Short mmCIF file of C-alpha atoms in Angstrom, two decimals:
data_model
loop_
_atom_site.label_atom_id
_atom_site.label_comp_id
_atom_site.label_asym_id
_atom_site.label_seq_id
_atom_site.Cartn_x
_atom_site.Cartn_y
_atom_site.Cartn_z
CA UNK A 219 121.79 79.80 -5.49
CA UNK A 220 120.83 80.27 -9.37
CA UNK A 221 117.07 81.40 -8.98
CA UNK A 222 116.99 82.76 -12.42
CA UNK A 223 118.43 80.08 -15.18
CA UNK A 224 119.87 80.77 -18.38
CA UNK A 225 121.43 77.49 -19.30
CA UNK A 226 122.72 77.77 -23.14
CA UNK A 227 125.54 80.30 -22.85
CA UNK A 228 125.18 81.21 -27.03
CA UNK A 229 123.20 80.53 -29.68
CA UNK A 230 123.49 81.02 -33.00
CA UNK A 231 120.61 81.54 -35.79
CA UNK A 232 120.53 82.61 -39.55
CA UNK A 233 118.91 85.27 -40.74
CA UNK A 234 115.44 85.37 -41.40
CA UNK A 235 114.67 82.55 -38.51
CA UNK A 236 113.55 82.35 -35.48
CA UNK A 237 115.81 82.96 -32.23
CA UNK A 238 114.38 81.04 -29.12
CA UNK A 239 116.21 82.23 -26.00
CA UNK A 240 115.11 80.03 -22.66
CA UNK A 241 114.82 80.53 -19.39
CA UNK A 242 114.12 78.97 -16.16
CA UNK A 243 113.34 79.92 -12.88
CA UNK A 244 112.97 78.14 -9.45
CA UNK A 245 110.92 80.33 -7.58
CA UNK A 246 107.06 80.16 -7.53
CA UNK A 247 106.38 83.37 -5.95
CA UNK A 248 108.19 85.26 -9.01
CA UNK A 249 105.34 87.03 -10.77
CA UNK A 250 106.78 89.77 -13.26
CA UNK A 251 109.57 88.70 -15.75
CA UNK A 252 111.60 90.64 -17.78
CA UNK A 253 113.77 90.41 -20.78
CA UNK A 254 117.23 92.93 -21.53
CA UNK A 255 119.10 92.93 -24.39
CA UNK A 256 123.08 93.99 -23.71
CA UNK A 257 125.60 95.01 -25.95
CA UNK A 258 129.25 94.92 -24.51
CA UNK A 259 130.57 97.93 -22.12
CA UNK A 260 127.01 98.37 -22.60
CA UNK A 261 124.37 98.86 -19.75
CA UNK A 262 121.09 96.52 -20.92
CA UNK A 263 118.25 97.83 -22.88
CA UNK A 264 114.51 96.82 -21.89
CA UNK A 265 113.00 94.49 -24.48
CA UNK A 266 109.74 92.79 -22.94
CA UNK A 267 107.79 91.80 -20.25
CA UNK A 268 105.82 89.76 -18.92
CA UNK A 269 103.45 89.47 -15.59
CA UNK A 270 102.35 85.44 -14.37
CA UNK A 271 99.03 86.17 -14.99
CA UNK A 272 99.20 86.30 -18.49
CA UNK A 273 101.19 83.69 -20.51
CA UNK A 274 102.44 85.19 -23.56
CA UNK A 275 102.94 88.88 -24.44
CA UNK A 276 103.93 90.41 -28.13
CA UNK A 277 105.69 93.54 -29.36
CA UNK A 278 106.91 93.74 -32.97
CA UNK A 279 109.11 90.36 -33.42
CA UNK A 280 109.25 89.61 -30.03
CA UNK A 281 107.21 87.69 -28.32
CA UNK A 282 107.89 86.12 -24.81
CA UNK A 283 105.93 82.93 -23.23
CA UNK A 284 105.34 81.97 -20.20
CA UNK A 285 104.72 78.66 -18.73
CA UNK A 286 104.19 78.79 -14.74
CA UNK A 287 103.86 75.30 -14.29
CA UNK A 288 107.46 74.08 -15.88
CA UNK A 289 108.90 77.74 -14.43
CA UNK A 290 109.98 78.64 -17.84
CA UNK A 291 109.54 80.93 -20.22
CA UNK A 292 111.09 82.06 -23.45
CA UNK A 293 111.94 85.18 -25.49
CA UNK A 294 111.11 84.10 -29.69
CA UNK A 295 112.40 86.76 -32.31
CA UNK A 296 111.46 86.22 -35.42
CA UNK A 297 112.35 87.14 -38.28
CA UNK A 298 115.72 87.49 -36.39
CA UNK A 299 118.27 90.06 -38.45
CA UNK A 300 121.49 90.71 -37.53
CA UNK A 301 121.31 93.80 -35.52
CA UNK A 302 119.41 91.18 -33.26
CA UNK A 303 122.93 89.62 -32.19
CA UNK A 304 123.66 90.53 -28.66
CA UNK A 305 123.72 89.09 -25.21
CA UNK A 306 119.97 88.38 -23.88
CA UNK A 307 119.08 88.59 -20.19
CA UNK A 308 116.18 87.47 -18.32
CA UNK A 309 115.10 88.66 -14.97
CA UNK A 310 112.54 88.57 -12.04
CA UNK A 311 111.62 90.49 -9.74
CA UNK A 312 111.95 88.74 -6.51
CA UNK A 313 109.95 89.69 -2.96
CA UNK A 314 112.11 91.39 -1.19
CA UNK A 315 112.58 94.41 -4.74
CA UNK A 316 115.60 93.04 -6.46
CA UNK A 317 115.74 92.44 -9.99
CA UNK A 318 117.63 89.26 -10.11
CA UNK A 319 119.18 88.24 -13.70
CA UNK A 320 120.09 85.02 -15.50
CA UNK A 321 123.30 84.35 -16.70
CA UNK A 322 123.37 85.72 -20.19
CA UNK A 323 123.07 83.72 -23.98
CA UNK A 324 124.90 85.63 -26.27
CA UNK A 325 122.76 85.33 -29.74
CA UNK A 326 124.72 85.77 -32.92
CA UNK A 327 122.52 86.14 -36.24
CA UNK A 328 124.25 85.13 -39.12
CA UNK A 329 122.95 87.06 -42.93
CA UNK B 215 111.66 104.14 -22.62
CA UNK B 216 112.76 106.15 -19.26
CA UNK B 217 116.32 107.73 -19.56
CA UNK B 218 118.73 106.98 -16.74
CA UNK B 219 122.32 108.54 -17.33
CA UNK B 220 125.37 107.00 -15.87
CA UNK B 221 128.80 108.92 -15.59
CA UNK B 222 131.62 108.54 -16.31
CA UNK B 223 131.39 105.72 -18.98
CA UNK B 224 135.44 105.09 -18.16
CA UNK B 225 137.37 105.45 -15.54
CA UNK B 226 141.24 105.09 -15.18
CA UNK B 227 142.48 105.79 -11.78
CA UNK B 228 145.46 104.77 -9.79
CA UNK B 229 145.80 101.97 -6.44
CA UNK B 230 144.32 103.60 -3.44
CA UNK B 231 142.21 106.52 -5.08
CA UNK B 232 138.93 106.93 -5.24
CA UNK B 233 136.38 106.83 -7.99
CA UNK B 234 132.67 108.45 -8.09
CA UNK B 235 130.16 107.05 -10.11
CA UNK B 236 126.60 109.28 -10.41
CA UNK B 237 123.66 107.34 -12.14
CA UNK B 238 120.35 110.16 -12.79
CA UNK B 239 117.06 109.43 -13.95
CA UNK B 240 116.19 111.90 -16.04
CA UNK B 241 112.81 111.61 -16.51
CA UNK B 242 111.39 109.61 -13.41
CA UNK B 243 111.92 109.56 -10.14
CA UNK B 244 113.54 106.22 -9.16
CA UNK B 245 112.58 105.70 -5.65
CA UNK B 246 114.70 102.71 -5.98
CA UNK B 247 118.10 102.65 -7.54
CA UNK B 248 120.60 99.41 -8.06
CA UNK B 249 124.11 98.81 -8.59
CA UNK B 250 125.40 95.98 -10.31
CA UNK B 251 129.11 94.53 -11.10
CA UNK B 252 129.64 93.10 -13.75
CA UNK B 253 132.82 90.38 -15.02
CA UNK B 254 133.50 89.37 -18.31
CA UNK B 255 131.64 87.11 -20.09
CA UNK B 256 129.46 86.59 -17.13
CA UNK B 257 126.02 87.92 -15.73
CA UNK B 258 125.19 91.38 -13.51
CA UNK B 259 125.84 90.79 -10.06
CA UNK B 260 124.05 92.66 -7.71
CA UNK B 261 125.84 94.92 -5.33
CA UNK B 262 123.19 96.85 -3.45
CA UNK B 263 119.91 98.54 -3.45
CA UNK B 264 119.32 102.06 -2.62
CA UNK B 265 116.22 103.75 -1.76
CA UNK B 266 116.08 107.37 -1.77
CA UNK B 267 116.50 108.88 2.03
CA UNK B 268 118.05 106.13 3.51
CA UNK B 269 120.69 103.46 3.93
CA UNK B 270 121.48 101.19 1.28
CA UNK B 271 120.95 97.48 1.60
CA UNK B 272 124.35 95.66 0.73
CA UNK B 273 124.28 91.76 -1.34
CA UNK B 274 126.37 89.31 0.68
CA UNK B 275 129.75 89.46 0.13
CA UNK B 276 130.02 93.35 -0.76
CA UNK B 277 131.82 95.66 1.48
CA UNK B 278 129.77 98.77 2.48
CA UNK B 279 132.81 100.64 3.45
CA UNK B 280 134.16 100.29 0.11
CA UNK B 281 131.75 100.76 -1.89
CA UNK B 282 129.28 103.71 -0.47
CA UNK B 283 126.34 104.38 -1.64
CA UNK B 284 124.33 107.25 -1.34
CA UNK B 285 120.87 107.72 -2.93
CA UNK B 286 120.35 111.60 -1.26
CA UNK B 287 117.35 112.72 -4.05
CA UNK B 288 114.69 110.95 -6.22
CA UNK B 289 117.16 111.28 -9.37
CA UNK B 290 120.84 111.11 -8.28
CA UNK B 291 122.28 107.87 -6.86
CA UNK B 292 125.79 107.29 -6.35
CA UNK B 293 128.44 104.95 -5.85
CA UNK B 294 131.62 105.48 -4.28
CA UNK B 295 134.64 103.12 -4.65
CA UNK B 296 136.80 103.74 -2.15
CA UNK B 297 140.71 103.02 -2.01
CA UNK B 298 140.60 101.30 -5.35
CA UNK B 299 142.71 98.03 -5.85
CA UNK B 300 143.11 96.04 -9.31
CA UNK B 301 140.49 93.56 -8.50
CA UNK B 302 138.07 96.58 -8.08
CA UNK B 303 138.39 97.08 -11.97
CA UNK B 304 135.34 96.04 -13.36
CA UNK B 305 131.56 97.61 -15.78
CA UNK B 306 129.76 99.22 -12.61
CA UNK B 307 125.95 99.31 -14.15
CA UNK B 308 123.42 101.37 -12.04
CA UNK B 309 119.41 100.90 -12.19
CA UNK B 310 116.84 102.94 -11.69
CA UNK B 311 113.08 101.92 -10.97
CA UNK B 312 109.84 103.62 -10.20
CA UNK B 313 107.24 103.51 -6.84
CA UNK B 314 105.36 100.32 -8.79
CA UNK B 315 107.67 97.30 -7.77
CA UNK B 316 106.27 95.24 -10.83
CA UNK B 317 107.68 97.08 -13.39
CA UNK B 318 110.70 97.96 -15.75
CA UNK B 319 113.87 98.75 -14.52
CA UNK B 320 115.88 100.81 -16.45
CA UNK B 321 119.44 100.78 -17.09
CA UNK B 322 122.25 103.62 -17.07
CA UNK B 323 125.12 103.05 -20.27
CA UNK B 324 127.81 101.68 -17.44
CA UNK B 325 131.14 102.56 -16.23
CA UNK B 326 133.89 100.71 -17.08
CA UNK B 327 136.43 101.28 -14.34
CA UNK B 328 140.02 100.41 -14.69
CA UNK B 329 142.46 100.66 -11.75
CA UNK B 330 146.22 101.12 -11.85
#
């Protein structure tokens, strides 16, 4: 039981644009998401987050969204460079403490 | 962010051993501490959640005798792989997190663990 989606596995963007990573989740009661960046043999590094009652939070050139009705949100980077390329991870914290991850899209930024 | 050290970052070891992993906060005290598995190419799998002074709370499918946890002060948590197979080798990634449950976790570098 997939409660946090990820459902592109990669994604690949050219320098300079913006990177739109996805995410979908199928429980209502979520209310704090997360977003981790991972490099391989790696553990993941915090980017952003984001609590339901707000629907869009910004730091630098990221900026995550929210949309509680369509359980989605998104992580945008923009301009994306290529120190950006990585594997993204998006999480929730579910009701009983467990931080419960997506399945990865690996983001490759091309000069 | 908060720092939260994992050692050893690799681990060789040989059938039937066993390997320690310690994950510290350095700077926080993680009432709650997770370990995660992780597989090639795929997402972190949570093993178990410890909180600090008692038992740890095993996922579905993980063995508690082979994998112990113990989560004995607010900044050391660690896991134990017990009489290590082949299909034990794997990147072992501990967590850390703070009394607020809506909050950021915080990650330790990983241990990649290979076994002989």
């Amino acid at each position: 039981d997939q409660q946090v989606k990820q459902n592109s596995p990669s994604l690949s963007v050219q320098e300079g644009r913006i990177s739109i990573l996805n995410c979908d989740y199928t429980n209502s009661m979520f209310d704090y998401f997360l977003w981790y960046k991972k490099y391989p043999a790696e553990g993941p590094t915090f980017l952003i987050s984001i609590s339901s009652i707000k629907d869009k939070n910004e730091d630098g050139r990221f900026t995550v969204f929210l949309n509680k009705s369509a359980k989605h949100l998104s992580l945008h980077i923009v301009p994306s460079q290529p120190g950006d390329s990585a594997v993204y991870f998006c999480a929730a914290w579910n009701q009983g403490g467990k931080l419960i991850f997506g399945q990865g899209t690996e983001l490759s930024v091309k000069p | 962010g908060a720092v939260v050290s994992q050692h050893p970052s690799w681990v060789i070891c040989k059938s039937g051993t066993s390997v320690k992993i310690e994950c510290r906060s350095l700077d926080f005290q993680a009432t709650t501490m997770f370990w995660y598995r992780q597989f090639p190419k795929q997402s972190l799998m949570l093993m178990a959640t410890s909180n600090e002074g008692s038992k740890a709370t095993y996922e579905q499918g993980v063995e508690k005798d082979k994998f112990l946890i113990n989560h004995a002060s607010l900044t050391l948590s660690t896991l134990t792989v017990t009489s290590a197979h082949p299909e034990d080798s794997s990147f072992y990634i501990c967590s850390a997190a703070g009394r607020t449950l809506n909050t950021e976790a915080f990650f330790g570098q990983g241990t990649r663990l290979t076994v002989v």
